[in-house]
CSV table of C-alpha atoms in Angstrom, one decimal:
chain,number,residue,atom,x,y,z
Z,1170,UNK,CA,-104.8,-217.1,29.0
Z,1171,UNK,CA,-106.8,-216.1,31.4
Z,1172,UNK,CA,-108.4,-217.4,34.3
Z,1173,UNK,CA,-111.9,-216.9,36.4
Z,1174,UNK,CA,-112.4,-217.6,39.5
Z,1175,UNK,CA,-116.3,-218.2,40.7
Z,1176,UNK,CA,-118.1,-218.5,43.4
Z,1177,UNK,CA,-121.5,-219.9,43.2
Z,1178,UNK,CA,-124.3,-221.3,44.8
Z,1179,UNK,CA,-127.2,-221.0,42.6
Z,1180,UNK,CA,-129.2,-221.5,39.5
Z,1181,UNK,CA,-126.7,-224.5,38.0
Z,1182,UNK,CA,-128.3,-223.9,34.1
Z,1183,UNK,CA,-127.4,-220.1,34.2
Z,1184,UNK,CA,-123.8,-220.8,35.8
Z,1185,UNK,CA,-123.1,-223.5,33.1
Z,1186,UNK,CA,-124.2,-220.8,30.4
Z,1187,UNK,CA,-121.4,-218.5,32.2
Z,1188,UNK,CA,-118.4,-221.0,32.5
Z,1189,UNK,CA,-119.2,-222.3,28.7
Z,1190,UNK,CA,-119.2,-218.7,27.8
Z,1191,UNK,CA,-115.8,-218.5,28.8
Z,1192,UNK,CA,-114.6,-221.5,27.7
Z,1193,UNK,CA,-115.1,-221.1,24.3
Z,1194,UNK,CA,-113.2,-218.6,24.1
Z,1195,UNK,CA,-110.3,-220.7,25.6
Z,1196,UNK,CA,-109.9,-219.9,28.9
Z,1197,UNK,CA,-110.4,-221.8,32.2
Z,1198,UNK,CA,-112.1,-221.6,35.6
Z,1199,UNK,CA,-112.1,-222.5,38.7
Z,1200,UNK,CA,-115.5,-222.7,40.2
Z,1201,UNK,CA,-116.4,-223.3,43.7
Z,1202,UNK,CA,-120.0,-224.2,44.6
Z,1203,UNK,CA,-121.5,-223.8,48.2
Z,1204,UNK,CA,-121.6,-226.7,50.2
Z,1205,UNK,CA,-125.7,-226.3,50.7
Z,1206,UNK,CA,-126.2,-225.5,47.4
Z,1207,UNK,CA,-129.0,-228.3,45.9
Z,1208,UNK,CA,-126.3,-229.1,43.1
Z,1209,UNK,CA,-122.9,-230.5,42.4
Z,1210,UNK,CA,-120.1,-230.2,39.6
Z,1211,UNK,CA,-122.3,-233.3,38.5
Z,1212,UNK,CA,-125.7,-231.1,37.2
Z,1213,UNK,CA,-123.9,-228.9,35.4
Z,1214,UNK,CA,-123.6,-229.0,31.4
Z,1215,UNK,CA,-120.1,-228.0,30.4
Z,1216,UNK,CA,-118.9,-227.7,26.8
Z,1217,UNK,CA,-115.1,-227.7,27.7
Z,1218,UNK,CA,-115.1,-229.6,31.2
Z,1219,UNK,CA,-111.5,-229.9,30.6
Z,1220,UNK,CA,-111.1,-227.0,31.3
Z,1221,UNK,CA,-113.5,-226.3,34.1
Z,1222,UNK,CA,-111.8,-227.3,37.7
Z,1223,UNK,CA,-114.4,-227.4,40.7
Z,1224,UNK,CA,-114.3,-227.7,44.5
Z,1225,UNK,CA,-117.1,-227.5,46.7
Z,1226,UNK,CA,-115.6,-227.3,50.3
Z,1227,UNK,CA,-117.4,-224.3,52.0
Z,1228,UNK,CA,-120.4,-223.7,53.2
Z,1229,UNK,CA,-121.4,-220.1,52.9
Z,1230,UNK,CA,-122.0,-218.0,55.8
Z,1231,UNK,CA,-123.3,-214.7,55.1
Z,1232,UNK,CA,-120.5,-211.6,57.2
Z,1233,UNK,CA,-118.3,-214.7,58.9
Z,1234,UNK,CA,-115.1,-215.5,57.1
Z,1235,UNK,CA,-116.4,-218.6,54.5
Z,1236,UNK,CA,-116.7,-216.6,51.8
Z,1237,UNK,CA,-113.0,-215.4,51.6
Z,1238,UNK,CA,-112.1,-219.0,52.6
Z,1239,UNK,CA,-113.1,-219.9,49.4
Z,1240,UNK,CA,-111.8,-217.6,47.2
Z,1241,UNK,CA,-108.3,-217.5,48.7
Z,1242,UNK,CA,-108.6,-221.2,48.1
Z,1243,UNK,CA,-109.7,-220.7,44.5
Z,1244,UNK,CA,-106.2,-218.2,43.8
Z,1245,UNK,CA,-104.9,-221.2,45.2
Z,1246,UNK,CA,-105.4,-223.3,43.2
Z,1247,UNK,CA,-105.3,-221.0,39.7
Z,1248,UNK,CA,-101.8,-220.3,40.6
Z,1249,UNK,CA,-100.8,-223.2,39.8
Z,1250,UNK,CA,-101.6,-223.5,36.3
Z,1251,UNK,CA,-98.4,-221.5,35.0
Z,1252,UNK,CA,-100.4,-220.8,31.3
Z,1253,UNK,CA,-103.2,-218.0,32.9
Z,1254,UNK,CA,-101.4,-214.0,33.0
Z,1255,UNK,CA,-104.5,-212.6,34.1
Z,1256,UNK,CA,-107.4,-213.5,36.7
Z,1257,UNK,CA,-111.3,-212.1,37.3
Z,1258,UNK,CA,-112.7,-213.3,40.3
Z,1259,UNK,CA,-116.6,-212.9,39.5
Z,1260,UNK,CA,-119.4,-214.3,41.1
Z,1261,UNK,CA,-121.9,-216.9,39.5
Z,1262,UNK,CA,-124.9,-214.5,39.0
Z,1263,UNK,CA,-122.5,-212.5,36.9
Z,1264,UNK,CA,-123.1,-211.6,33.0
Z,1265,UNK,CA,-120.2,-210.5,31.0
Z,1266,UNK,CA,-120.9,-207.1,29.4
Z,1267,UNK,CA,-117.6,-207.2,27.3
Z,1268,UNK,CA,-115.2,-210.3,26.8
Z,1269,UNK,CA,-112.1,-208.9,28.4
Z,1270,UNK,CA,-108.6,-208.9,27.2
Z,1271,UNK,CA,-105.7,-210.1,28.7
Z,1272,UNK,CA,-102.9,-207.8,26.8
Z,1273,UNK,CA,-105.5,-205.2,26.9
Z,1274,UNK,CA,-105.6,-205.2,30.3
Z,1275,UNK,CA,-101.8,-205.6,31.4
Z,1276,UNK,CA,-100.6,-204.9,34.5
Z,1277,UNK,CA,-103.7,-202.7,35.5
Z,1278,UNK,CA,-105.9,-204.4,38.8
Z,1279,UNK,CA,-109.4,-202.9,37.9
Z,1280,UNK,CA,-110.4,-202.8,41.8
Z,1281,UNK,CA,-112.5,-200.2,44.0
Z,1282,UNK,CA,-110.8,-199.0,46.7
Z,1283,UNK,CA,-111.4,-196.3,49.1
Z,1284,UNK,CA,-109.8,-195.3,52.5
Z,1285,UNK,CA,-111.5,-196.0,55.8
Z,1286,UNK,CA,-111.2,-192.8,57.7
Z,1287,UNK,CA,-112.7,-192.2,61.6
Z,1288,UNK,CA,-115.7,-190.2,60.0
Z,1289,UNK,CA,-116.6,-193.7,57.8
Z,1290,UNK,CA,-118.2,-194.9,61.2
Z,1291,UNK,CA,-120.1,-198.1,59.2
Z,1292,UNK,CA,-116.6,-199.2,57.7
Z,1293,UNK,CA,-114.4,-198.6,61.7
Z,1294,UNK,CA,-117.2,-200.5,63.6
Z,1295,UNK,CA,-116.4,-203.4,61.8
Z,1296,UNK,CA,-113.0,-202.9,61.7
Z,1297,UNK,CA,-113.1,-202.5,65.5
Z,1298,UNK,CA,-115.5,-204.9,67.1
Z,1299,UNK,CA,-114.2,-208.3,67.5
Z,1300,UNK,CA,-116.4,-211.0,65.5
Z,1301,UNK,CA,-116.4,-214.3,67.5
Z,1302,UNK,CA,-117.8,-216.6,65.2
Z,1303,UNK,CA,-116.2,-216.3,61.9
Z,1304,UNK,CA,-118.0,-219.5,60.8
Z,1305,UNK,CA,-121.2,-218.3,61.7
Z,1306,UNK,CA,-123.8,-215.8,59.6
Z,1307,UNK,CA,-123.4,-212.9,61.3
Z,1308,UNK,CA,-127.1,-211.8,60.9
Z,1309,UNK,CA,-128.0,-214.5,62.9
Z,1310,UNK,CA,-129.7,-213.2,66.6
Z,1311,UNK,CA,-127.8,-214.9,68.9
Z,1312,UNK,CA,-125.0,-214.3,66.9
Z,1313,UNK,CA,-125.4,-210.1,67.2
Z,1314,UNK,CA,-126.4,-210.1,70.7
Z,1315,UNK,CA,-123.0,-212.1,71.7
Z,1316,UNK,CA,-121.0,-209.3,69.6
Z,1317,UNK,CA,-122.2,-206.7,70.7
Z,1318,UNK,CA,-122.0,-207.9,74.7
Z,1319,UNK,CA,-118.4,-208.3,73.5
Z,1320,UNK,CA,-117.7,-205.1,71.8
Z,1321,UNK,CA,-119.2,-203.0,75.0
Z,1322,UNK,CA,-116.7,-205.3,77.1
Z,1323,UNK,CA,-114.0,-204.4,74.4
Z,1324,UNK,CA,-115.4,-200.1,74.4
Z,1325,UNK,CA,-115.1,-200.1,78.4
Z,1326,UNK,CA,-111.8,-201.6,78.4
Z,1327,UNK,CA,-110.4,-200.1,76.0
Z,1328,UNK,CA,-109.6,-203.6,73.7
Z,1329,UNK,CA,-110.8,-201.7,70.7
Z,1330,UNK,CA,-109.1,-202.7,67.4
Z,1331,UNK,CA,-107.6,-199.6,65.4
Z,1332,UNK,CA,-105.9,-200.8,62.6
Z,1333,UNK,CA,-104.8,-204.4,60.7
Z,1334,UNK,CA,-101.9,-205.3,61.9
Z,1335,UNK,CA,-98.5,-204.1,59.5
Z,1336,UNK,CA,-101.0,-201.7,57.7
Z,1337,UNK,CA,-100.2,-197.9,57.5
Z,1338,UNK,CA,-104.0,-197.6,56.2
Z,1339,UNK,CA,-107.2,-199.6,56.0
Z,1340,UNK,CA,-108.8,-199.9,52.9
Z,1341,UNK,CA,-112.4,-201.4,51.8
Z,1342,UNK,CA,-113.9,-202.0,48.3
Z,1343,UNK,CA,-115.5,-205.5,46.7
Z,1344,UNK,CA,-114.1,-208.4,46.4
Z,1345,UNK,CA,-114.6,-208.7,43.1
Z,1346,UNK,CA,-111.5,-207.8,41.2
Z,1347,UNK,CA,-109.6,-208.1,38.1
Z,1348,UNK,CA,-105.6,-208.6,38.4
Z,1349,UNK,CA,-102.4,-209.8,36.9
Z,1350,UNK,CA,-100.8,-213.0,37.6
Z,1351,UNK,CA,-98.1,-211.2,39.7
Z,1352,UNK,CA,-100.7,-209.1,42.1
Z,1353,UNK,CA,-102.8,-212.5,43.1
Z,1354,UNK,CA,-99.8,-214.4,43.7
Z,1355,UNK,CA,-98.5,-210.9,45.7
Z,1356,UNK,CA,-101.7,-211.0,47.7
Z,1357,UNK,CA,-101.0,-215.0,48.5
Z,1358,UNK,CA,-97.6,-214.4,49.8
Z,1359,UNK,CA,-98.2,-211.6,52.0
Z,1360,UNK,CA,-101.3,-213.4,53.4
Z,1361,UNK,CA,-99.1,-216.5,53.9
Z,1362,UNK,CA,-96.0,-214.2,55.6
Z,1363,UNK,CA,-98.2,-213.0,57.9
Z,1364,UNK,CA,-100.2,-214.6,60.0
Z,1365,UNK,CA,-101.2,-211.5,62.2
Z,1366,UNK,CA,-103.1,-210.2,59.3
Z,1367,UNK,CA,-105.0,-213.4,58.8
Z,1368,UNK,CA,-105.9,-213.6,62.2
Z,1369,UNK,CA,-107.1,-209.8,62.1
Z,1370,UNK,CA,-109.6,-210.6,59.3
Z,1371,UNK,CA,-110.8,-213.6,60.3
Z,1372,UNK,CA,-112.6,-212.0,63.2
Z,1373,UNK,CA,-113.5,-209.1,61.4
Z,1374,UNK,CA,-117.2,-208.4,59.6
Z,1375,UNK,CA,-117.2,-209.0,56.7
Z,1376,UNK,CA,-113.8,-209.6,55.9
Z,1377,UNK,CA,-113.5,-209.9,51.9
Z,1378,UNK,CA,-114.2,-206.4,51.7
Z,1379,UNK,CA,-110.9,-205.4,53.2
Z,1380,UNK,CA,-108.3,-208.4,51.9
Z,1381,UNK,CA,-107.6,-207.5,48.9
Z,1382,UNK,CA,-108.0,-204.0,48.8
Z,1383,UNK,CA,-106.0,-203.6,52.6
Z,1384,UNK,CA,-102.8,-205.6,50.9
Z,1385,UNK,CA,-102.7,-204.5,48.1
Z,1386,UNK,CA,-102.7,-200.3,48.5
Z,1387,UNK,CA,-100.4,-200.7,50.6
Z,1388,UNK,CA,-97.9,-201.8,48.4
Z,1389,UNK,CA,-95.8,-200.7,45.4
Z,1390,UNK,CA,-99.1,-202.6,43.0
Z,1391,UNK,CA,-101.2,-199.7,44.2
Z,1392,UNK,CA,-100.2,-198.2,41.3
Z,1393,UNK,CA,-101.8,-200.2,39.1
Z,1394,UNK,CA,-105.0,-200.1,41.0
Z,1395,UNK,CA,-108.1,-198.3,39.0
Z,1396,UNK,CA,-110.3,-197.2,41.7
Z,1397,UNK,CA,-113.3,-199.7,39.2
Z,1398,UNK,CA,-113.6,-202.7,39.2
Z,1399,UNK,CA,-115.2,-202.4,35.7
Z,1400,UNK,CA,-118.5,-204.3,37.1
Z,1401,UNK,CA,-122.4,-202.7,36.8
Z,1402,UNK,CA,-123.9,-203.2,39.7
Z,1403,UNK,CA,-127.3,-201.6,41.1
Z,1404,UNK,CA,-127.4,-200.7,44.8
Z,1405,UNK,CA,-130.8,-200.9,45.7
Z,1406,UNK,CA,-133.2,-202.6,46.7
Z,1407,UNK,CA,-135.2,-204.1,43.6
Z,1408,UNK,CA,-136.5,-207.2,42.4
Z,1409,UNK,CA,-136.2,-208.5,45.5
Z,1410,UNK,CA,-133.0,-207.8,45.8
Z,1411,UNK,CA,-129.9,-205.6,47.5
Z,1412,UNK,CA,-128.1,-205.1,45.1
Z,1413,UNK,CA,-131.0,-205.6,42.8
Z,1414,UNK,CA,-131.5,-208.6,40.6
Z,1415,UNK,CA,-130.8,-206.8,37.0
Z,1416,UNK,CA,-133.2,-206.7,34.2
Z,1417,UNK,CA,-134.2,-204.9,30.7
Z,1418,UNK,CA,-134.7,-202.0,32.3
Z,1419,UNK,CA,-130.1,-201.7,33.2
Z,1420,UNK,CA,-129.3,-201.8,29.7
Z,1421,UNK,CA,-128.8,-198.2,28.9
Z,1422,UNK,CA,-126.8,-197.4,31.8
Z,1423,UNK,CA,-124.6,-201.1,31.6
Z,1424,UNK,CA,-124.3,-200.2,28.2
Z,1425,UNK,CA,-123.3,-196.6,28.5
Z,1426,UNK,CA,-120.5,-197.5,31.0
Z,1427,UNK,CA,-116.6,-199.5,30.9
Z,1428,UNK,CA,-118.3,-202.3,32.2
Z,1429,UNK,CA,-116.8,-206.0,32.0
Z,1430,UNK,CA,-119.6,-207.7,33.7
Z,1431,UNK,CA,-123.5,-207.0,35.5
Z,1432,UNK,CA,-124.2,-208.6,38.6
Z,1433,UNK,CA,-126.1,-209.8,40.1
Z,1434,UNK,CA,-128.7,-211.8,37.6
Z,1435,UNK,CA,-131.8,-214.2,38.3
Z,1436,UNK,CA,-132.6,-216.0,35.0
Z,1437,UNK,CA,-136.2,-215.7,35.5
Z,1438,UNK,CA,-135.9,-211.8,36.3
Z,1439,UNK,CA,-132.8,-211.3,33.8
Z,1440,UNK,CA,-134.0,-212.8,31.0
Z,1441,UNK,CA,-134.7,-210.0,28.8
Z,1442,UNK,CA,-131.4,-208.6,30.1
Z,1443,UNK,CA,-129.5,-211.9,28.9
Z,1444,UNK,CA,-131.3,-211.6,25.4
Z,1445,UNK,CA,-130.5,-207.5,24.8
Z,1446,UNK,CA,-126.2,-208.3,26.4
Z,1447,UNK,CA,-126.2,-211.5,23.5
Z,1448,UNK,CA,-127.5,-209.7,20.6
Z,1449,UNK,CA,-125.3,-206.8,21.3
Z,1450,UNK,CA,-122.3,-209.3,21.3
Z,1451,UNK,CA,-123.4,-210.9,18.3
Z,1452,UNK,CA,-123.3,-207.5,16.5
Z,1453,UNK,CA,-120.5,-206.1,18.0
């Protein structure tokens, strides 16, 4: 059995369809709904509610720690299920392109992981700068202003943070990834046994983009990382969103690639694409 860890904040109708598609395959779902959302689990229309555990603990703030907190919470709950052998971390705005098979995936870890080097000035700035407000939206003017003042002090007093404690190298990538049970358990065990790691991560801008990659790529599990998370994403501003809300024009690129999932989906904008994906799955 596979487990799907989903974080969501909008469109309960589409979210219900996504979850029902998963549970129809006999797999389980662990769902976290943003506390700021206008809906709760009672607004979902689920065909197999016994296969879905819904949590709604954190109010997700952009660039802060709350989204990663929600994912770690889902990981802890998911690992209590002894029957789940493989896990996928996806968003409530993902579409399933090709339903994954745990047997086919085996021990592989579907994850993009890039080593952070000094010439990656954006990533280095995020590591060096101490985020004073891990529970706030880091885009807010006041948060940005205070963080900038603190960073200026850090540089003048040579107190910039140069690397994550205990790590030979730092790696970055999106949090949306897939891994076997062993890898997910390793991540949680490392996190629990090295509080200095989480202390550093908690005060890092957009910490979720370092958390999984740095633990796994500094471990023997790095040999199981494929380098691709097999998610189709268009990282351009389109259809009013960055990354873009996908539409039917993305269908050729999606079907020509080796993708399991595609994001991000808006039920209205992506309606034509969803119909095409549904038809292709029926004919497969």
